[in-house]
Coordinates of N, CA and C in Angstrom, one line a residue:
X47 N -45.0 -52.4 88.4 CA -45.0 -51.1 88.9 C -46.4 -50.8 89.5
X48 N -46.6 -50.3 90.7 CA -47.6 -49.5 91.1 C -47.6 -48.3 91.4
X49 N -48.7 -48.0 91.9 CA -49.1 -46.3 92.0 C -49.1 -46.6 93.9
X50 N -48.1 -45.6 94.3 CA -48.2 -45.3 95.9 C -48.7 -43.8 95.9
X51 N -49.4 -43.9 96.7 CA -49.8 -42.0 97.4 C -49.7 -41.9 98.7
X52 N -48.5 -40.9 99.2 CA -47.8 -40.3 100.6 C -48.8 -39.3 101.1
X53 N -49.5 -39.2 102.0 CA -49.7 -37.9 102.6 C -49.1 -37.6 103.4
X54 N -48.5 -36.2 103.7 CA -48.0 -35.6 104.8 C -47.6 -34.2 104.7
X55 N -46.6 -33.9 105.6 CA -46.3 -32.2 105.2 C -45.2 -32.6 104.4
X56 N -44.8 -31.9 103.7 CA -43.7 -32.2 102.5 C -42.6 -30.6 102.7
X57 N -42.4 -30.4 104.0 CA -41.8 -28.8 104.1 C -40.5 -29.1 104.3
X58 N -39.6 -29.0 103.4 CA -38.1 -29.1 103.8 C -37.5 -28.4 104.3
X59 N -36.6 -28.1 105.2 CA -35.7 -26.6 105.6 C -34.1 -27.7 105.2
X60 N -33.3 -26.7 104.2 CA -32.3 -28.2 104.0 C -31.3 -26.7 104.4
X61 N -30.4 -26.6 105.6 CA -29.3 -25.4 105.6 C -28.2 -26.0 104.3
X62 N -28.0 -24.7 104.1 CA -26.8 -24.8 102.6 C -25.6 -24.2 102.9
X63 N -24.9 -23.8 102.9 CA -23.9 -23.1 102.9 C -22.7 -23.2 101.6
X64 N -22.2 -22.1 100.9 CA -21.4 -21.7 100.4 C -19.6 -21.7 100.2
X65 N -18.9 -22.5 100.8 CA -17.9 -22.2 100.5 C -16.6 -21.7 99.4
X66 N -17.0 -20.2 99.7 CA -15.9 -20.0 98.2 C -14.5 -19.2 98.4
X67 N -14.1 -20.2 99.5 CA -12.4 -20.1 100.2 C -11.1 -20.3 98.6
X68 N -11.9 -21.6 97.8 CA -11.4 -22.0 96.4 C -11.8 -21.3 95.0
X69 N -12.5 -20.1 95.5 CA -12.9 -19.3 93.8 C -12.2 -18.5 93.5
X70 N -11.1 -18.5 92.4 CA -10.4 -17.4 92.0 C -10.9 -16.5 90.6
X71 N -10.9 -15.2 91.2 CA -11.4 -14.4 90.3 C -10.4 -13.5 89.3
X72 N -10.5 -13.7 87.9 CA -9.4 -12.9 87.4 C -10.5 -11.7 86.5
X73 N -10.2 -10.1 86.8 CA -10.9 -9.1 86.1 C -9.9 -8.8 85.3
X74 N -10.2 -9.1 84.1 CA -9.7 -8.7 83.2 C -10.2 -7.2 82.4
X75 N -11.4 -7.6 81.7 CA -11.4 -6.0 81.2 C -11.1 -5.6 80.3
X76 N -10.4 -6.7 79.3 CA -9.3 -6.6 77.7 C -10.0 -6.6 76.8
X77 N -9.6 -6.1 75.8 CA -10.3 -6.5 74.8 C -9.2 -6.2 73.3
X78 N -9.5 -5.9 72.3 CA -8.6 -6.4 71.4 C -9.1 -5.1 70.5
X79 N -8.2 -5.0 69.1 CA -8.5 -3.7 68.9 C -10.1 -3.5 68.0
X80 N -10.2 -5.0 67.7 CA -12.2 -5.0 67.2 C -12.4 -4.9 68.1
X81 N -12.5 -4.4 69.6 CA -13.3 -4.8 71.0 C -14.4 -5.8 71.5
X82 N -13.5 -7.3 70.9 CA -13.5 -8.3 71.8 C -12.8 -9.0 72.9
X83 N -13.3 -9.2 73.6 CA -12.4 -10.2 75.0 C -12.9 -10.6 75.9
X84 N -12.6 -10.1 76.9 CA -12.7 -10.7 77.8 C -13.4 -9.9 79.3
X85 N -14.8 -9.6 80.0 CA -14.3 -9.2 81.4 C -13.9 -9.8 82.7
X86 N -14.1 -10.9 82.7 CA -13.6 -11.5 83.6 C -13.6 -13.3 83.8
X87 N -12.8 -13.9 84.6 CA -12.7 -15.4 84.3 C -12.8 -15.7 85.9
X88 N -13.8 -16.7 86.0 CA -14.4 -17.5 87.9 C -13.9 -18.7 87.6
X89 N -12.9 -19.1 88.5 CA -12.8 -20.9 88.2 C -12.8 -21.5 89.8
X90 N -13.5 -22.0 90.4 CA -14.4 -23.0 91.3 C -13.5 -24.7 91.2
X91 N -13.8 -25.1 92.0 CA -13.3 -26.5 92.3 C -14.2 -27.4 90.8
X92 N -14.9 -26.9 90.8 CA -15.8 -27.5 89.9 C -16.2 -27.2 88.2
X93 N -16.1 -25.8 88.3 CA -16.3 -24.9 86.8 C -15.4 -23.8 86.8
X94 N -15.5 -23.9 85.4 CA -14.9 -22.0 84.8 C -15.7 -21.1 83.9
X95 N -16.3 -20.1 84.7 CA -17.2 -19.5 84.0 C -16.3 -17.9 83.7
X96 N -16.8 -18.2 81.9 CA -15.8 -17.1 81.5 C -16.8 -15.8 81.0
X97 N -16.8 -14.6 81.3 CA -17.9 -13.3 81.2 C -17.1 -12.8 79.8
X98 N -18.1 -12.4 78.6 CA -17.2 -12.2 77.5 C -17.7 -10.3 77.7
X99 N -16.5 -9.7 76.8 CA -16.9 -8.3 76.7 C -17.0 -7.8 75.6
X100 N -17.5 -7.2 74.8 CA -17.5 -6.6 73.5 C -17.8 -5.1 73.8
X101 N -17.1 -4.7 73.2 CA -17.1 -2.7 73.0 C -18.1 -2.5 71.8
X102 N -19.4 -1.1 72.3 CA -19.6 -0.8 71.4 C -19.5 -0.7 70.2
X103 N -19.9 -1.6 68.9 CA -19.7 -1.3 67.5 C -18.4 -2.6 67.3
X104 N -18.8 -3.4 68.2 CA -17.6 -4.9 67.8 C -18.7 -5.7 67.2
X105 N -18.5 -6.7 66.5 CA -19.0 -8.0 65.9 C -18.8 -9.0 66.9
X106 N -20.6 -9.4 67.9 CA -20.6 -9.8 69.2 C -21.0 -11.3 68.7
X107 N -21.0 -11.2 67.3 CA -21.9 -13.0 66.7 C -20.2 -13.7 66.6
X108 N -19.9 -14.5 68.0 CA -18.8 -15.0 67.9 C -19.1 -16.2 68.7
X109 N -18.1 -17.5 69.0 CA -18.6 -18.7 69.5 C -16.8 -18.9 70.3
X110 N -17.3 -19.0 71.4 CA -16.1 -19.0 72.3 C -15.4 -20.6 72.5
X111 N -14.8 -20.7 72.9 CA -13.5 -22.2 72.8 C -12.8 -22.4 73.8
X112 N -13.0 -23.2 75.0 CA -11.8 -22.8 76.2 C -10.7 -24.2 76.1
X113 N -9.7 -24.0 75.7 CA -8.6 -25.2 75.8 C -7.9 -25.3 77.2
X114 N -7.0 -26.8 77.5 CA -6.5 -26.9 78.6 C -4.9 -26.5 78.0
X115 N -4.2 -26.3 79.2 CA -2.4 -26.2 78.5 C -2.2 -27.4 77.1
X116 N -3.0 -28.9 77.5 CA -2.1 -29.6 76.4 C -3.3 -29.5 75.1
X117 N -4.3 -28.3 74.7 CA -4.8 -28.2 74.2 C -6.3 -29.2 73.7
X118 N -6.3 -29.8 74.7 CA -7.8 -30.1 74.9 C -8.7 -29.5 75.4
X119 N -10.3 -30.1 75.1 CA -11.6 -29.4 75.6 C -11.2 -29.3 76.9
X120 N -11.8 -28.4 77.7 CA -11.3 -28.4 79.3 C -12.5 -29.2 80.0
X121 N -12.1 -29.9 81.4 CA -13.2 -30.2 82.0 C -13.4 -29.1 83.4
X122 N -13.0 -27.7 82.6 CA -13.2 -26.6 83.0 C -12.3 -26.4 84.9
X123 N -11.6 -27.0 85.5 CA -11.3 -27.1 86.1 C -9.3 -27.2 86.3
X124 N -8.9 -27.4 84.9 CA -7.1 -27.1 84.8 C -6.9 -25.5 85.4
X125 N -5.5 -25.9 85.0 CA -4.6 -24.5 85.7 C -4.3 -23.7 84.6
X126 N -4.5 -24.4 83.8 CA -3.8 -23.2 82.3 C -5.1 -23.4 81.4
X127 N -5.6 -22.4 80.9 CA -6.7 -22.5 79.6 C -6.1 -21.5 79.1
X128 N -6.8 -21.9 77.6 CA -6.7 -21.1 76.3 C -8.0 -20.9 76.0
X129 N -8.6 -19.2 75.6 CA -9.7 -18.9 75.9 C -9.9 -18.2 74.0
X130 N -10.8 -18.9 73.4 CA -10.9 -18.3 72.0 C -12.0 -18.0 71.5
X131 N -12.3 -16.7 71.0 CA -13.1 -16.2 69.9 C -13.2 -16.4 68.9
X132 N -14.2 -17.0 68.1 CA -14.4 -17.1 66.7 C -15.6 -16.6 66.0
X133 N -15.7 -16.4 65.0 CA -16.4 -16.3 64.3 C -17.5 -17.4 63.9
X134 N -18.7 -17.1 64.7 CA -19.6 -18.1 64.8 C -20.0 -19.0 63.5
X135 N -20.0 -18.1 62.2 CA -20.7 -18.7 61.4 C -19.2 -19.8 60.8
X136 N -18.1 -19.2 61.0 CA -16.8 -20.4 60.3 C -16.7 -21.3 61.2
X137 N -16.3 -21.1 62.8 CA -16.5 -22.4 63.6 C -17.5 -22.9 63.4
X138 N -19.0 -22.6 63.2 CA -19.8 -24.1 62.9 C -19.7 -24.6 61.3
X139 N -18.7 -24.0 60.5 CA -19.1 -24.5 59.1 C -17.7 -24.9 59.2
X140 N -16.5 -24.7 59.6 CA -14.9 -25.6 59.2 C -14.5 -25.7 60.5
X141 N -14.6 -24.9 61.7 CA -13.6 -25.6 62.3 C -13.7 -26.1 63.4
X142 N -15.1 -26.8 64.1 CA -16.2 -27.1 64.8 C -15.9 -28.5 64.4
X143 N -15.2 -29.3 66.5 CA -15.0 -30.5 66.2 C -13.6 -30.7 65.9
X144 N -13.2 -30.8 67.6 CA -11.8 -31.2 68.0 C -10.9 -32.7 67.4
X145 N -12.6 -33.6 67.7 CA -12.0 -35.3 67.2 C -11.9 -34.6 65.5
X146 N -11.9 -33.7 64.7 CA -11.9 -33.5 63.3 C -10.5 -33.6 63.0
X147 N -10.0 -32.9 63.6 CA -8.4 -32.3 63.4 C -7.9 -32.7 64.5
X148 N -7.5 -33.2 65.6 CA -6.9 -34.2 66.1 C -6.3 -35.6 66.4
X149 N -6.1 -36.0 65.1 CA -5.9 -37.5 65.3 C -5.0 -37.6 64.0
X150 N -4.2 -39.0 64.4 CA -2.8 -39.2 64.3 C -2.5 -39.4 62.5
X151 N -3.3 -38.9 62.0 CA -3.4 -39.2 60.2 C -3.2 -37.7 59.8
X152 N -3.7 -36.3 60.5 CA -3.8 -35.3 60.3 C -2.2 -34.9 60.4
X153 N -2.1 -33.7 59.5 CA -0.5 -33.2 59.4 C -0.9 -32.2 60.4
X154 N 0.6 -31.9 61.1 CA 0.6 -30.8 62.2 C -0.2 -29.4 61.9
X155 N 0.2 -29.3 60.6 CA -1.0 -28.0 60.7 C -2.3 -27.8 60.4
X156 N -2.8 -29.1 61.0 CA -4.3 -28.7 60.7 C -4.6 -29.7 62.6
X157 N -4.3 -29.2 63.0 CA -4.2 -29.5 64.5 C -4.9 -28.5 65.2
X158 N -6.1 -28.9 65.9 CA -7.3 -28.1 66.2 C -6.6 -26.7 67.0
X159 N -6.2 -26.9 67.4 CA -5.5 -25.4 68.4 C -4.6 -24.5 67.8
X160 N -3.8 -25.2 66.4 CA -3.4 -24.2 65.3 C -4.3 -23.6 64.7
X161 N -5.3 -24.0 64.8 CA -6.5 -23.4 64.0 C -7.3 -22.1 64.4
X162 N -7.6 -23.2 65.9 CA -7.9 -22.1 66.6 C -7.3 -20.6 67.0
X163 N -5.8 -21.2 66.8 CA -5.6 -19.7 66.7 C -4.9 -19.1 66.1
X164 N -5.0 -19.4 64.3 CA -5.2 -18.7 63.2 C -6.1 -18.1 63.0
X165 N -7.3 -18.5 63.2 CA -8.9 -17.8 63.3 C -9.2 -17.1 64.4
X166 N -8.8 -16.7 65.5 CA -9.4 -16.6 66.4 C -9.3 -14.7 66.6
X167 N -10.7 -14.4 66.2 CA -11.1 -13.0 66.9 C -10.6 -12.5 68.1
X168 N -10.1 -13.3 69.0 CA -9.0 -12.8 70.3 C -9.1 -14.4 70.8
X169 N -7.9 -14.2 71.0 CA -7.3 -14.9 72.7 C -6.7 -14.8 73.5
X170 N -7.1 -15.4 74.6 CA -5.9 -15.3 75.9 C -5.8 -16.6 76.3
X171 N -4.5 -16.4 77.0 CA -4.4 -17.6 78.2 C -4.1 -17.2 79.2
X172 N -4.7 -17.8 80.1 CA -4.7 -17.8 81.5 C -4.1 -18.9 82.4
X173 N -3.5 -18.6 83.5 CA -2.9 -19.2 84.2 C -3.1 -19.3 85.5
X174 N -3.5 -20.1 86.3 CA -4.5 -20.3 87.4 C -3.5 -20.9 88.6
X175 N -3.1 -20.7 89.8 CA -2.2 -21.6 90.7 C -3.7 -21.2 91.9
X176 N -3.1 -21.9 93.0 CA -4.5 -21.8 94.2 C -4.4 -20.6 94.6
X177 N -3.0 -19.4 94.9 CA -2.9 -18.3 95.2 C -3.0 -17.5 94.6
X178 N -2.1 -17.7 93.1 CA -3.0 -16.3 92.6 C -3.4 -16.8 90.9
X179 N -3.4 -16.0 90.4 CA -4.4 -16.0 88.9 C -3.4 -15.2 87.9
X180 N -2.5 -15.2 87.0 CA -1.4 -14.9 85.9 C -2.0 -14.8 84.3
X181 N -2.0 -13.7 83.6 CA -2.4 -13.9 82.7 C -1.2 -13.5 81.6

Protein backbone atom coordinates (compact mmCIF):
# COMPACT_ATOMS: atom_id res chain seq x y z
CA UNK A 1 0.00 0.00 0.00
CA UNK A 2 1.08 3.52 -0.51
CA UNK A 3 0.38 6.96 0.39
CA UNK A 4 -0.99 9.14 -2.88
CA UNK A 5 -1.69 12.93 -2.42
CA UNK A 6 -4.35 14.67 -5.13
CA UNK A 7 -4.35 18.30 -5.41
CA UNK A 8 -7.08 20.09 -6.90
CA UNK A 9 -10.50 21.69 -6.38
CA UNK A 10 -12.57 19.07 -4.73
CA UNK A 11 -16.10 21.19 -5.33
CA UNK A 12 -18.93 18.88 -6.19
CA UNK A 13 -22.30 20.20 -7.51
CA UNK A 14 -24.10 16.51 -7.72
CA UNK A 15 -28.17 17.69 -8.82
CA UNK A 16 -30.49 15.22 -6.65
CA UNK A 17 -33.86 15.10 -7.05
CA UNK A 18 -36.64 13.50 -5.01
CA UNK A 19 -39.09 11.35 -6.32
CA UNK A 20 -42.08 10.73 -3.98
CA UNK A 21 -44.85 9.77 -6.80
CA UNK A 22 -44.43 6.11 -4.48
CA UNK A 23 -44.80 7.52 -0.75
CA UNK A 24 -47.93 6.57 0.82
CA UNK A 25 -48.95 8.39 3.88
CA UNK A 26 -51.33 6.94 6.40
CA UNK A 27 -52.42 9.74 9.47
CA UNK A 28 -53.62 7.94 11.84
CA UNK A 29 -53.81 9.81 15.09
CA UNK A 30 -55.15 6.60 17.31
CA UNK A 31 -54.30 5.79 20.18
CA UNK A 32 -55.68 3.23 22.70
CA UNK A 33 -57.35 3.91 25.98
CA UNK A 34 -53.61 4.05 27.91
CA UNK A 35 -52.88 6.66 25.04
CA UNK A 36 -50.61 4.72 23.03
CA UNK A 37 -50.41 4.40 19.18
CA UNK A 38 -49.95 5.56 16.62
CA UNK A 39 -49.57 9.19 14.53
CA UNK A 40 -48.75 8.28 11.46
CA UNK A 41 -47.17 5.42 9.00
CA UNK A 42 -44.62 6.71 5.55
CA UNK A 43 -43.88 3.56 3.48
CA UNK A 44 -41.31 4.47 0.37
CA UNK A 45 -40.17 1.93 -2.19
CA UNK A 46 -37.52 1.34 0.25
CA UNK A 47 -38.65 2.03 4.12
CA UNK A 48 -41.41 2.26 6.63
CA UNK A 49 -41.15 4.88 8.97
CA UNK A 50 -43.61 4.59 11.67
CA UNK A 51 -44.25 8.11 14.01
CA UNK A 52 -45.38 6.74 17.56
CA UNK A 53 -48.01 8.90 19.65
CA UNK A 54 -48.53 8.87 23.29
CA UNK A 55 -51.14 11.16 25.19
CA UNK A 56 -50.22 12.99 28.06
CA UNK A 57 -49.81 10.81 31.28
CA UNK A 58 -49.36 7.33 29.06
CA UNK A 59 -46.34 5.02 29.85
CA UNK A 60 -44.08 6.19 26.67
CA UNK A 61 -41.03 3.41 28.00
CA UNK A 62 -42.32 1.04 25.27
CA UNK A 63 -40.23 -0.94 22.33
CA UNK A 64 -42.15 -1.04 19.06
CA UNK A 65 -42.29 -4.39 16.61
CA UNK A 66 -43.41 -4.12 12.96
CA UNK A 67 -44.50 -7.67 11.39
CA UNK A 68 -45.17 -8.55 7.75
CA UNK A 69 -48.84 -10.34 6.90
CA UNK A 70 -46.98 -13.88 7.34
CA UNK A 71 -45.63 -12.56 10.58
CA UNK A 72 -42.18 -11.95 9.99
CA UNK A 73 -39.54 -9.10 10.77
CA UNK A 74 -40.45 -6.80 7.82
CA UNK A 75 -37.90 -5.64 5.33
CA UNK A 76 -40.02 -2.68 5.84
CA UNK A 77 -41.31 -2.58 2.43
CA UNK A 78 -44.67 -5.42 2.36
CA UNK A 79 -48.20 -4.42 1.94
CA UNK A 80 -49.60 -5.70 5.14
CA UNK A 81 -47.64 -4.92 8.64
CA UNK A 82 -48.48 -5.61 12.09
CA UNK A 83 -47.39 -2.63 14.16
CA UNK A 84 -46.66 -3.52 18.13
CA UNK A 85 -46.23 -1.93 21.43
CA UNK A 86 -44.62 -3.36 24.20
CA UNK A 87 -43.46 -2.97 27.25
CA UNK A 88 -39.82 -2.20 26.94
CA UNK A 89 -38.45 -3.75 29.99
CA UNK A 90 -40.60 -7.51 29.22
CA UNK A 91 -39.67 -7.44 25.41
CA UNK A 92 -36.01 -7.22 26.31
CA UNK A 93 -36.28 -9.77 29.25
CA UNK A 94 -39.02 -12.68 27.54
CA UNK A 95 -40.10 -11.91 24.49
CA UNK A 96 -37.11 -10.30 22.42
CA UNK A 97 -36.07 -12.63 19.56
CA UNK A 98 -38.22 -13.94 16.76
CA UNK A 99 -35.52 -17.09 15.93
CA UNK A 100 -36.68 -17.79 20.03
CA UNK A 101 -40.27 -18.72 19.35
CA UNK A 102 -40.31 -19.49 15.88
CA UNK A 103 -39.15 -22.79 14.98
CA UNK A 104 -40.53 -26.09 14.27
CA UNK A 105 -40.04 -27.78 18.04
CA UNK A 106 -42.04 -24.72 19.58
CA UNK A 107 -45.97 -25.46 20.29
CA UNK A 108 -48.28 -23.00 18.47
CA UNK A 109 -48.66 -21.01 21.34
CA UNK A 110 -45.57 -19.73 21.98
CA UNK A 111 -45.24 -18.44 18.36
CA UNK A 112 -43.66 -15.03 18.25
CA UNK A 113 -46.69 -13.05 16.95
CA UNK A 114 -49.14 -14.80 19.49
CA UNK A 115 -47.07 -13.21 21.86
CA UNK A 116 -46.81 -10.38 20.54
CA UNK A 117 -50.04 -9.80 20.69
CA UNK A 118 -50.95 -11.13 24.04
CA UNK A 119 -48.53 -8.46 25.41
CA UNK A 120 -48.87 -5.78 23.25
CA UNK A 121 -49.62 -2.22 24.74
CA UNK A 122 -51.49 -1.49 21.22
CA UNK A 123 -51.69 -2.68 17.85
CA UNK A 124 -52.58 -2.15 14.55
CA UNK A 125 -52.41 -3.41 11.17
CA UNK A 126 -52.16 -1.81 8.31
CA UNK A 127 -52.74 -2.39 4.90
CA UNK A 128 -50.82 -0.80 2.03
CA UNK A 129 -51.95 -1.31 -1.97
CA UNK A 130 -50.05 1.43 -4.45
CA UNK A 131 -53.39 3.57 -4.36
CA UNK A 132 -54.48 3.74 -1.25
CA UNK A 133 -53.52 2.90 2.47
CA UNK A 134 -56.53 0.66 4.64
CA UNK A 135 -56.27 0.27 8.13
Amino acid sequence: AGYYKYEGDWSFDIPVTVDDSQTEVLELNDTNDAGIGLKSVIRTPYELTVNELYKEGSNSDCFMVALDANGNTLPYNESTVDIYFLDYVQYMDELKGQQNFDNPTKEDGQKWKKLLEENAKYHKTLHFDNDNVKN
